[in-house]
């Protein structure tokens, strides 16, 4: 039976990186006896300019019945909705809210031969083992709760309000997700301990006080996992200074949005950073980077973030469907990415090489096929 995968390649460089992921998925089909039914839809700013809608009628419904969804990137600088929002954001939020994808999973792992992107990253090489943590970002409430508005007075925008909603249920399920994830990981690089860090601003806000008290309640059910707390401001400082102390961190929506872009710097930049959006019934996987319109059509961007997002999809779907072949393929695709990085001859410009996006994608495809033969 084929797994139905909805592909939303989107804008800018989205289609270029999506093409490389599809190549990898074809290799996975051939090597692991799997079969995918690819269902592509246009989505984002360009589609909005062409048609007046962010994605076609029926696309969301198709996502509802998909086994998983892959998203490239949405957004173009000149494509805005009448209210000023970027056209395409409705696709992203339509999926996150509409499919209740409450856990946004953002692994930060520094692979061999990849330099961090902190200043002078090409001069100061870090031991890749230092950086291997996951930030779990709440994805359906917090400051992103769609209860906001403006007050106009005499035709002038006088006041803008965003309400930050934290609920017990919203906090509970994402915190539990973080603890369950921690059980499956090797622990923090510094000491091998399983640890879930609660990142909040509970010294000030009511929502964060609730979030932290729910964290304590959930943590009580996981006595083997170390409890850890950090205020978001201090956390960002510690994350840069000693990333090796972290294993899993869990936080509310906008704090997670901000922290994960910073974290991407520690793993070699946005070209390396993948994200998963997961709920109890559905999963959507995407690179963290945007559509990078200035690079579009040049075949130069790094496909790794999209391929690692696809790898996360294989792992998630494999576990969900209890499909061993899918699970094995996820292990092999990650090893293939690692092998190409370690080899170091076919890398895109952001990693210090001069390979095209499609060349790096093909190298990962070849490594997938080669390593699959060894593993089976
Ligand atoms: C992300 C992005 C989005 C977000 C934007 C594009 C709305 O920055 O996935 O982190 O903030 O969630
Ligand atoms: Mg972001």
XYZ file of N, CA and C in Angstrom, residues 108-375:
804
model
N 18.507 20.373 16.899
C 19.721 21.136 16.591
C 20.893 20.198 16.787
N 21.478 19.787 15.667
C 22.566 18.809 15.742
C 23.667 19.290 14.810
N 24.858 19.340 15.326
C 25.996 19.747 14.498
C 26.617 18.482 13.912
N 26.535 18.346 12.595
C 27.070 17.148 11.934
C 28.571 17.318 11.667
N 29.265 16.199 11.452
C 30.706 16.274 11.202
C 31.016 17.152 9.999
N 32.102 17.896 10.092
C 32.576 18.708 8.973
C 31.688 19.917 8.686
N 30.729 20.188 9.560
C 29.891 21.381 9.406
C 30.344 22.387 10.451
N 30.558 23.609 10.023
C 31.016 24.640 10.956
C 29.814 25.396 11.497
N 29.887 25.742 12.775
C 28.840 26.594 13.344
C 28.856 27.944 12.624
N 27.805 28.702 12.762
C 27.719 29.996 12.075
C 27.840 31.179 13.022
N 28.371 30.914 14.186
C 28.710 32.028 15.054
C 29.883 32.722 14.360
N 30.120 33.961 14.650
C 31.174 34.724 13.977
C 32.465 33.907 13.824
N 33.053 33.952 12.642
C 34.308 33.245 12.365
C 34.180 31.724 12.460
N 33.014 31.240 12.109
C 32.773 29.801 12.176
C 33.741 28.984 11.336
N 34.267 29.589 10.261
C 35.190 28.809 9.422
C 36.579 28.725 10.030
N 36.836 29.565 11.038
C 38.162 29.516 11.670
C 38.149 28.630 12.913
N 37.012 28.641 13.610
C 36.969 27.892 14.865
C 36.056 26.684 14.711
N 36.671 25.545 14.620
C 35.888 24.328 14.411
C 35.438 23.782 15.762
N 34.177 23.399 15.838
C 33.673 22.787 17.065
C 33.593 21.289 16.882
N 33.769 20.606 17.981
C 33.530 19.182 18.006
C 32.029 18.965 17.766
N 31.663 18.222 16.702
C 30.238 18.097 16.382
C 29.415 17.523 17.535
N 30.050 16.682 18.351
C 29.337 16.059 19.464
C 28.798 17.045 20.491
N 29.301 18.270 20.440
C 28.896 19.297 21.421
C 27.445 19.733 21.291
N 26.935 19.677 20.090
C 25.603 20.236 19.850
C 24.651 19.138 19.397
N 23.768 18.743 20.265
C 22.752 17.750 19.900
C 21.593 17.856 20.894
N 20.731 18.800 20.630
C 19.556 18.973 21.487
C 18.332 19.213 20.618
N 17.148 19.128 21.233
C 15.906 19.364 20.498
C 15.069 20.383 21.260
N 14.619 21.396 20.557
C 13.665 22.324 21.176
C 12.268 21.940 20.709
N 11.380 21.735 21.676
C 9.973 21.477 21.371
C 9.212 22.766 21.642
N 8.644 23.277 20.597
C 7.935 24.556 20.661
C 6.441 24.302 20.604
N 5.700 24.857 21.545
C 4.236 24.749 21.473
C 3.810 25.481 20.199
N 2.857 24.900 19.464
C 2.633 25.346 18.087
C 1.215 25.827 17.806
N 0.355 25.835 18.813
C -1.053 26.160 18.519
C -1.632 27.259 19.401
N -0.838 27.770 20.365
C -1.401 28.843 21.196
C -0.320 29.864 21.535
N -0.241 30.334 22.773
C 0.744 31.364 23.107
C 0.448 32.665 22.373
N 1.511 33.352 21.979
C 1.320 34.646 21.308
C 0.778 34.509 19.882
N 0.735 33.283 19.389
C 0.216 33.060 18.037
C -1.286 32.785 18.028
N -1.890 32.732 19.212
C -3.341 32.520 19.270
C -4.027 33.597 18.428
N -4.866 33.197 17.497
C -5.419 34.216 16.590
C -6.529 35.063 17.210
N -6.251 35.600 18.379
C -7.171 36.571 18.977
C -6.387 37.861 19.115
N -6.495 38.702 18.106
C -5.740 39.947 18.123
C -6.522 40.996 17.357
N -6.128 42.217 17.491
C -6.842 43.249 16.740
C -6.300 44.639 16.954
N -6.916 45.567 16.220
C -6.504 46.962 16.272
C -7.666 47.831 16.732
N -7.341 48.953 17.278
C -8.363 49.963 17.538
C -8.031 51.184 16.698
N -8.984 51.558 15.847
C -8.817 52.761 15.026
C -9.552 53.919 15.671
N -8.933 55.068 15.671
C -9.607 56.263 16.163
C -9.432 57.345 15.106
N -10.550 57.830 14.578
C -10.471 58.863 13.547
C -9.633 58.430 12.365
N -9.731 57.142 12.029
C -8.999 56.643 10.863
C -7.524 56.364 11.130
N -7.093 56.518 12.372
C -5.683 56.246 12.689
C -5.594 54.989 13.548
N -4.642 54.154 13.246
C -4.426 52.963 14.085
C -3.822 53.408 15.397
N -4.586 53.249 16.475
C -4.147 53.768 17.769
C -3.550 52.689 18.654
N -4.072 51.501 18.499
C -3.769 50.479 19.492
C -3.779 49.110 18.816
N -2.837 48.291 19.202
C -2.818 46.909 18.698
C -2.710 45.959 19.888
N -3.504 44.922 19.855
C -3.479 43.966 20.971
C -3.253 42.554 20.444
N -2.292 41.867 21.051
C -2.119 40.436 20.822
C -2.342 39.760 22.162
N -3.227 38.800 22.204
C -3.405 38.140 23.498
C -2.652 36.821 23.503
N -1.969 36.567 24.581
C -1.181 35.347 24.689
C -1.957 34.358 25.550
N -2.374 33.294 24.900
C -3.200 32.299 25.598
C -2.372 31.057 25.901
N -2.323 30.689 27.168
C -1.691 29.418 27.546
C -2.764 28.607 28.268
N -3.039 27.417 27.776
C -4.034 26.587 28.465
C -3.351 25.394 29.117
N -4.025 24.842 30.083
C -3.521 23.637 30.757
C -3.360 22.504 29.742
N -4.385 22.323 28.910
C -4.318 21.232 27.932
C -3.172 21.452 26.944
N -3.059 22.703 26.453
C -2.009 23.014 25.482
C -0.630 22.786 26.063
N -0.447 23.214 27.318
C 0.854 23.040 27.962
C 1.107 21.555 28.238
N 0.093 20.894 28.763
C 0.256 19.503 29.200
C 0.700 18.594 28.040
N 0.021 18.729 26.912
C 0.320 17.789 25.821
C 1.693 18.030 25.204
N 2.107 19.284 25.136
C 3.415 19.529 24.510
C 4.548 19.178 25.473
N 4.319 19.388 26.755
C 5.346 19.036 27.749
C 5.498 17.517 27.813
N 4.367 16.815 27.777
C 4.420 15.347 27.770
C 5.167 14.855 26.520
N 4.905 15.516 25.401
C 5.592 15.171 24.151
C 7.112 15.276 24.342
N 7.537 16.356 25.018
C 8.975 16.579 25.239
C 9.568 15.475 26.114
N 8.848 15.083 27.166
C 9.353 14.019 28.041
C 9.411 12.675 27.305
N 8.382 12.402 26.517
C 8.386 11.143 25.762
C 9.562 11.117 24.783
N 9.836 12.260 24.166
C 10.968 12.340 23.243
C 12.284 12.101 23.987
N 12.390 12.702 25.168
C 13.636 12.562 25.934
C 13.939 11.091 26.229
N 12.898 10.280 26.426
C 13.097 8.850 26.703
C 13.826 8.146 25.553
N 13.659 8.672 24.331
C 14.206 7.988 23.148
C 15.601 8.485 22.772
N 16.113 9.476 23.503
C 17.372 10.111 23.090
C 18.543 9.673 23.979
N 19.761 9.894 23.483
C 20.913 9.489 24.300
C 21.219 10.425 25.471
N 20.519 11.513 25.624
C 20.795 12.453 26.717
C 21.653 13.611 26.255
N 21.972 14.510 27.174
C 22.766 15.698 26.817
C 24.209 15.304 26.538
N 24.833 15.904 25.518
C 26.218 15.558 25.190
C 27.182 15.717 26.370
N 26.947 16.700 27.233
C 27.904 16.971 28.317
C 27.999 15.817 29.314
N 26.869 15.233 29.673
C 26.892 14.244 30.755
C 26.031 13.009 30.485
N 25.462 12.935 29.288
C 24.643 11.771 28.941
C 23.342 11.654 29.726
N 22.995 12.714 30.457
C 21.757 12.642 31.253
C 20.545 13.044 30.431
N 19.452 12.316 30.655
C 18.182 12.717 30.050
C 17.678 13.935 30.812
N 17.339 14.965 30.092
C 16.979 16.210 30.767
C 15.923 16.914 29.913
N 14.896 17.445 30.565
C 13.944 18.307 29.843
C 13.961 19.673 30.518
N 14.368 20.662 29.772
C 14.452 22.019 30.308
C 13.161 22.777 29.992
N 12.553 23.310 31.032
C 11.337 24.106 30.856
C 11.773 25.561 30.658
N 11.511 26.106 29.483
C 11.971 27.454 29.167
C 10.766 28.400 29.198
N 10.817 29.398 30.060
C 9.647 30.259 30.218
C 10.057 31.626 30.744
N 9.088 32.403 31.129
C 9.339 33.699 31.770
C 8.387 33.762 32.963
N 8.490 32.707 33.797
C 7.533 32.569 34.893
C 7.836 33.518 36.046
N 8.940 34.254 35.935
C 9.168 35.309 36.937
C 8.315 36.539 36.626
N 7.648 36.545 35.475
C 6.826 37.707 35.114
C 5.394 37.331 34.694
N 5.250 36.423 33.742
C 3.924 36.274 33.128
C 3.089 35.140 33.734
N 1.787 35.362 33.723
C 0.851 34.379 34.279
C 0.862 33.099 33.451
N 0.882 33.266 32.118
C 0.881 32.088 31.244
C 2.065 31.190 31.538
N 3.220 31.808 31.748
C 4.428 31.013 32.014
C 4.385 30.371 33.391
N 3.711 31.027 34.337
C 3.561 30.400 35.664
C 2.742 29.125 35.518
N 1.665 29.218 34.741
C 0.843 28.030 34.508
C 1.665 26.963 33.781
N 2.382 27.386 32.744
C 3.192 26.453 31.946
C 4.169 25.711 32.862
N 4.826 26.440 33.763
C 5.813 25.807 34.642
C 5.146 24.879 35.659
N 3.982 25.260 36.153
C 3.362 24.368 37.132
C 2.864 23.086 36.448
N 2.409 23.201 35.211
C 2.017 21.988 34.473
C 3.258 21.142 34.191
N 4.365 21.804 33.876
C 5.639 21.090 33.674
C 5.969 20.244 34.913
N 5.828 20.844 36.096
C 6.136 20.109 37.333
C 5.235 18.890 37.487
N 3.967 19.079 37.164
C 3.021 17.951 37.280
C 3.399 16.822 36.321
N 3.708 17.182 35.082
C 4.049 16.152 34.089
C 5.379 15.492 34.460
N 6.342 16.315 34.875
C 7.692 15.801 35.200
C 7.635 14.753 36.304
N 6.673 14.897 37.212
C 6.556 13.943 38.326
C 6.352 12.511 37.817
N 5.804 12.386 36.619
C 5.586 11.055 36.039
C 6.826 10.492 35.341
N 7.908 11.269 35.305
C 9.133 10.816 34.626
C 10.336 10.955 35.568
N 10.372 10.145 36.619
C 11.422 10.323 37.631
C 12.841 10.100 37.102
N 12.987 9.386 35.973
C 14.343 9.119 35.466
C 14.872 10.264 34.606
N 14.028 11.238 34.353
C 14.460 12.359 33.507
C 14.682 13.586 34.384
N 15.845 14.204 34.228
C 16.193 15.333 35.087
C 15.340 16.559 34.755
N 14.852 17.183 35.816
C 14.095 18.437 35.649
C 15.084 19.595 35.566
N 14.745 20.578 34.761
C 15.646 21.717 34.591
C 14.786 22.916 34.189
N 15.154 24.086 34.697
C 14.360 25.289 34.398
C 15.266 26.388 33.876
N 14.736 27.188 32.951
C 15.491 28.367 32.510
C 14.516 29.458 32.094
N 14.811 30.677 32.492
C 14.065 31.804 31.928
C 14.582 32.021 30.501
N 13.681 32.401 29.621
C 14.032 32.484 28.198
C 15.244 33.380 27.938
N 15.347 34.493 28.632
C 16.476 35.399 28.363
C 17.798 34.729 28.735
N 17.836 34.140 29.925
C 19.062 33.459 30.355
C 19.324 32.219 29.500
N 18.249 31.529 29.128
C 18.390 30.308 28.314
C 19.164 30.590 27.024
N 18.820 31.698 26.371
C 19.473 32.005 25.089
C 20.969 32.218 25.291
N 21.304 32.818 26.419
C 22.704 33.036 26.733
C 23.426 31.695 26.960
N 22.796 30.840 27.768
C 23.417 29.545 28.081
C 23.505 28.648 26.855
N 22.495 28.774 26.004
C 22.461 27.929 24.807
C 23.699 28.187 23.940
N 24.088 29.438 23.845
C 25.260 29.787 23.043
C 26.537 29.410 23.786
N 26.520 29.596 25.111
C 27.742 29.347 25.879
C 28.011 27.871 26.104
N 26.952 27.103 26.367
C 27.186 25.678 26.643
C 26.050 24.820 26.104
N 25.975 24.729 24.769
C 24.897 23.944 24.151
C 24.929 22.469 24.568
N 26.127 21.990 24.970
C 26.262 20.567 25.303
C 25.491 20.158 26.553
N 25.013 21.158 27.335
C 24.258 20.797 28.545
C 22.805 20.452 28.245
N 22.361 20.718 27.022
C 20.932 20.550 26.737
C 20.625 19.262 25.997
N 19.463 18.724 26.335
C 18.987 17.483 25.716
C 17.673 17.794 24.994
N 16.616 18.050 25.781
C 15.341 18.486 25.214
C 14.920 19.737 25.981
N 14.436 20.730 25.272
C 13.882 21.915 25.929
C 12.458 22.097 25.422
N 11.579 22.538 26.302
C 10.180 22.739 25.883
C 9.764 24.149 26.246
N 9.062 24.798 25.314
C 8.711 26.196 25.554
C 7.459 26.605 24.784
N 6.987 27.787 25.086
C 5.769 28.282 24.440
C 6.092 28.799 23.036
N 5.055 29.152 22.319
C 5.144 29.342 20.872
C 6.190 30.363 20.414
N 6.041 31.619 20.803
C 6.964 32.606 20.245
C 8.380 32.496 20.818
N 8.496 32.125 22.092
C 9.851 31.903 22.627
C 10.556 30.829 21.788
N 9.793 29.805 21.429
C 10.367 28.716 20.635
C 10.745 29.176 19.240
N 9.927 30.033 18.677
C 10.230 30.565 17.343
C 11.570 31.291 17.370
N 11.762 32.111 18.379
C 12.984 32.914 18.475
C 14.184 32.027 18.818
N 14.011 31.159 19.798
C 15.141 30.330 20.243
C 15.630 29.398 19.133
N 14.728 28.924 18.283
C 15.162 27.932 17.294
C 15.930 28.561 16.126
N 15.673 29.803 15.816
C 16.526 30.458 14.807
C 17.924 30.672 15.372
N 17.994 31.054 16.619
C 19.312 31.198 17.253
C 20.023 29.840 17.274
N 19.289 28.818 17.637
C 19.876 27.477 17.715
C 20.439 27.038 16.361
N 19.767 27.427 15.272
C 20.226 27.004 13.939
C 21.651 27.473 13.661
N 22.038 28.592 14.273
C 23.396 29.118 14.111
C 24.432 28.112 14.631
N 24.046 27.361 15.656
C 24.969 26.411 16.271
C 25.138 25.144 15.438
N 24.252 24.934 14.466
C 24.303 23.711 13.680
C 24.698 23.982 12.221
N 25.185 25.191 11.947
C 25.650 25.464 10.594
C 24.692 26.316 9.780
N 23.683 26.865 10.427
C 22.815 27.814 9.735
C 21.511 27.211 9.258
N 20.721 28.062 8.623
C 19.368 27.672 8.243
C 19.336 26.551 7.205
N 20.396 26.402 6.453
C 20.435 25.333 5.450
C 20.489 23.938 6.063
N 20.703 23.889 7.382
C 20.833 22.602 8.072
C 19.654 22.311 9.002
N 18.760 23.285 9.195
C 17.778 23.194 10.289
C 16.407 22.724 9.794
N 15.986 21.595 10.319
C 14.705 21.011 9.906
C 13.688 21.117 11.031
N 12.422 21.102 10.666
C 11.377 21.153 11.679
C 10.245 20.194 11.358
N 9.639 19.686 12.428
C 8.445 18.859 12.264
C 7.307 19.511 13.032
N 6.097 19.426 12.499
C 4.900 19.945 13.177
C 3.988 18.744 13.342
N 3.801 18.342 14.600
C 3.167 17.053 14.816
C 2.026 17.157 15.824
N 0.940 16.481 15.525
C -0.163 16.384 16.474
C -0.437 14.915 16.755
N -1.614 14.614 17.290
C -1.914 13.214 17.567
C -2.292 12.449 16.298
N -2.770 13.187 15.289
C -3.263 12.516 14.081
C -2.501 12.850 12.806
N -1.796 13.996 12.794
C -1.197 14.454 11.538
C 0.225 14.954 11.763
N 0.990 15.010 10.659
C 2.341 15.547 10.752
C 2.710 16.312 9.485
N 3.322 17.476 9.668
C 3.807 18.274 8.539
C 5.270 18.605 8.815
N 6.090 18.466 7.794
C 7.537 18.606 7.987
C 8.080 19.635 7.009
N 8.978 20.483 7.502
C 9.450 21.610 6.690
C 10.849 22.015 7.150
N 11.619 22.619 6.247
C 12.853 23.241 6.716
C 12.475 24.495 7.491
N 13.340 24.951 8.391
C 13.023 26.180 9.126
C 13.207 27.407 8.234
N 14.078 27.289 7.255
C 14.370 28.468 6.430
C 13.171 28.909 5.606
N 13.231 30.134 5.128
C 12.158 30.663 4.303
C 12.410 30.379 2.832
N 11.720 31.146 1.976
C 11.743 30.853 0.543
C 12.967 31.433 -0.164
N 13.730 32.281 0.521
C 14.976 32.871 -0.026
C 14.841 33.272 -1.491
N 13.895 34.179 -1.800
C 13.640 34.498 -3.211
C 14.860 34.978 -3.994
N 15.815 35.586 -3.302
C 16.967 36.083 -4.078
C 17.829 34.939 -4.638
N 17.697 33.758 -4.057
C 18.455 32.607 -4.571
C 17.616 31.742 -5.523
N 16.342 32.092 -5.663
C 15.428 31.201 -6.395
C 15.860 31.028 -7.851
N 15.705 29.811 -8.338
C 15.984 29.515 -9.743
C 17.465 29.341 -10.036
N 18.318 29.465 -9.039
C 19.771 29.388 -9.288
C 20.355 28.025 -8.914
N 19.560 27.194 -8.267
C 20.035 25.861 -7.895
C 21.264 25.921 -6.981
N 21.254 26.874 -6.026
C 22.443 27.008 -5.164
C 22.197 26.715 -3.683
N 20.934 26.739 -3.246
C 20.731 26.626 -1.790
C 20.955 25.193 -1.299
N 21.171 25.095 -0.012
C 21.462 23.809 0.615
C 20.162 22.998 0.783
N 20.086 21.809 0.179
C 18.859 21.010 0.318
C 18.793 20.214 1.627
N 19.833 20.308 2.461
C 19.907 19.418 3.628
C 18.755 19.617 4.605
N 18.384 20.874 4.881
C 17.299 21.111 5.842
C 16.018 20.408 5.375
N 15.717 20.532 4.082
C 14.501 19.886 3.545
C 14.640 18.366 3.601
N 15.826 17.869 3.300
C 16.031 16.407 3.314
C 15.970 15.880 4.749
N 16.505 16.647 5.697
C 16.406 16.204 7.102
C 14.961 16.302 7.607
N 14.202 17.274 7.090
C 12.773 17.343 7.441
C 12.064 16.094 6.899
N 12.451 15.686 5.718
C 11.878 14.485 5.098
C 12.274 13.249 5.901
N 13.498 13.253 6.374
C 13.985 12.156 7.220
C 13.163 12.066 8.509
N 12.845 13.240 9.089
C 11.999 13.254 10.298
C 10.622 12.689 9.982
N 10.134 13.026 8.792
C 8.825 12.526 8.361
C 8.847 10.996 8.286
N 9.909 10.445 7.701
C 10.018 8.979 7.576
C 10.014 8.326 8.962
N 10.753 8.951 9.881
C 10.856 8.397 11.232
C 9.502 8.462 11.951
N 8.862 9.619 11.837
C 7.561 9.813 12.502
C 6.513 8.852 11.937
N 6.479 8.768 10.603
C 5.475 7.913 9.966
C 5.768 6.436 10.257
N 7.046 6.116 10.268
C 7.458 4.732 10.555
C 7.007 4.290 11.938
N 7.170 5.180 12.903
C 6.767 4.853 14.274
C 5.251 4.760 14.363
N 4.591 5.720 13.715
C 3.132 5.789 13.754
C 2.475 4.569 13.114
N 3.061 4.140 11.985
C 2.482 3.006 11.243
C 3.110 1.678 11.659
N 4.044 1.743 12.607
C 4.811 0.559 13.006
C 5.385 -0.141 11.776
N 5.951 0.649 10.879
C 6.497 0.138 9.624
C 8.025 0.130 9.725
N 8.579 -1.082 9.847
C 10.025 -1.226 10.044
C 10.822 -0.646 8.882
N 10.323 -0.859 7.657
C 11.055 -0.383 6.473
C 11.166 1.145 6.505
N 10.081 1.803 6.871
C 10.127 3.262 6.984
C 11.123 3.694 8.051
N 11.079 3.016 9.184
C 11.989 3.373 10.276
C 13.447 3.180 9.864
N 13.715 2.061 9.187
C 15.089 1.816 8.712
C 15.497 2.868 7.701
N 14.563 3.251 6.839
C 14.912 4.235 5.811
C 15.279 5.564 6.455
N 14.617 5.898 7.558
C 14.938 7.155 8.243
C 16.363 7.114 8.780
N 16.735 5.979 9.343
C 18.107 5.839 9.866
C 19.106 5.992 8.719
N 18.808 5.350 7.603
C 19.745 5.366 6.470
C 19.840 6.766 5.849
N 18.733 7.463 5.724
C 18.802 8.808 5.121
C 19.637 9.737 6.009
N 19.482 9.612 7.313
C 20.324 10.466 8.163
C 21.800 10.103 8.000
N 22.075 8.810 7.931
C 23.469 8.377 7.732
C 24.001 8.876 6.392
N 23.128 8.902 5.388
C 23.543 9.365 4.055
C 23.911 10.845 4.100
N 23.102 11.632 4.784
C 23.404 13.058 4.935
C 24.753 13.210 5.634
N 24.912 12.442 6.696
C 26.146 12.516 7.473
C 27.362 12.123 6.624
N 27.184 11.095 5.805
C 28.301 10.615 4.974
C 28.724 11.684 3.965
N 27.765 12.345 3.352
C 28.084 13.381 2.355
C 28.770 14.564 3.031
N 28.320 14.901 4.222
C 28.947 16.010 4.952
C 30.372 15.633 5.360
N 30.537 14.416 5.841
C 31.856 13.981 6.298
C 32.837 13.923 5.137
N 32.372 13.403 4.017
C 33.187 13.330 2.791
C 33.663 14.738 2.408
N 32.731 15.697 2.451
C 33.114 17.104 2.324
C 33.472 17.588 0.937
N 33.194 16.799 -0.103
C 33.565 17.255 -1.447
C 32.382 17.839 -2.213
N 31.163 17.463 -1.843
C 29.989 17.972 -2.562
C 29.116 18.736 -1.571
N 29.486 19.991 -1.350
C 28.774 20.821 -0.384
C 28.342 22.115 -1.049
N 27.210 22.642 -0.613
C 26.746 23.925 -1.157
C 27.551 25.082 -0.542
N 27.345 26.274 -1.098
C 28.180 27.429 -0.736
C 28.157 27.754 0.761
N 26.983 27.573 1.397
C 26.863 27.929 2.819
C 27.715 27.028 3.700
N 28.105 25.862 3.159
C 28.943 24.928 3.924
C 30.400 25.034 3.467
N 30.687 26.031 2.645
C 32.066 26.253 2.213
C 32.413 25.580 0.895
N 31.424 24.973 0.229
C 31.682 24.313 -1.054
C 31.133 25.118 -2.212
N 31.092 24.491 -3.392
C 30.557 25.207 -4.551
C 29.569 24.340 -5.324
N 29.122 23.251 -4.686
C 28.179 22.351 -5.373
C 26.807 23.016 -5.495
N 26.086 22.605 -6.506
C 24.705 23.055 -6.698
C 23.801 22.318 -5.695
N 22.637 22.892 -5.504
C 21.603 22.238 -4.687
C 21.341 20.827 -5.216
N 21.173 20.717 -6.533
C 20.829 19.416 -7.122
C 21.996 18.427 -7.017
N 23.237 18.942 -7.040
C 24.395 18.040 -6.917
C 24.485 17.481 -5.497
N 24.249 18.351 -4.524
C 24.305 17.862 -3.149
C 23.149 16.880 -2.903
N 21.981 17.209 -3.469
C 20.840 16.293 -3.355
C 21.171 14.938 -3.959
N 21.778 14.944 -5.139
C 22.120 13.677 -5.812
C 23.147 12.888 -5.018
N 24.079 13.601 -4.379
C 25.086 12.905 -3.559
C 24.398 12.202 -2.384
N 23.406 12.864 -1.806
C 22.681 12.248 -0.675
C 21.841 11.057 -1.168
N 21.281 11.192 -2.357
C 20.523 10.080 -2.955
C 21.449 8.876 -3.159
N 22.626 9.126 -3.740
C 23.570 8.027 -4.012
C 23.997 7.363 -2.701
N 24.246 8.181 -1.682
C 24.661 7.622 -0.383
C 23.515 6.824 0.246
N 22.292 7.284 0.053
C 21.122 6.553 0.580
C 21.059 5.158 -0.043
N 21.202 5.110 -1.362
C 21.129 3.827 -2.060
C 22.260 2.896 -1.616
N 23.449 3.477 -1.514
C 24.623 2.686 -1.125
C 24.473 2.151 0.309
N 24.083 3.020 1.224
C 23.992 2.610 2.630
C 22.801 1.682 2.877
N 21.750 1.840 2.054
C 20.587 0.949 2.194
C 20.986 -0.488 1.874
N 21.843 -0.648 0.871
C 22.306 -2.005 0.488
C 23.024 -2.669 1.643
N 23.845 -1.856 2.351
C 24.592 -2.392 3.490
C 23.670 -2.781 4.637
N 22.609 -1.977 4.818
C 21.786 -2.179 6.014
C 20.774 -3.313 5.838
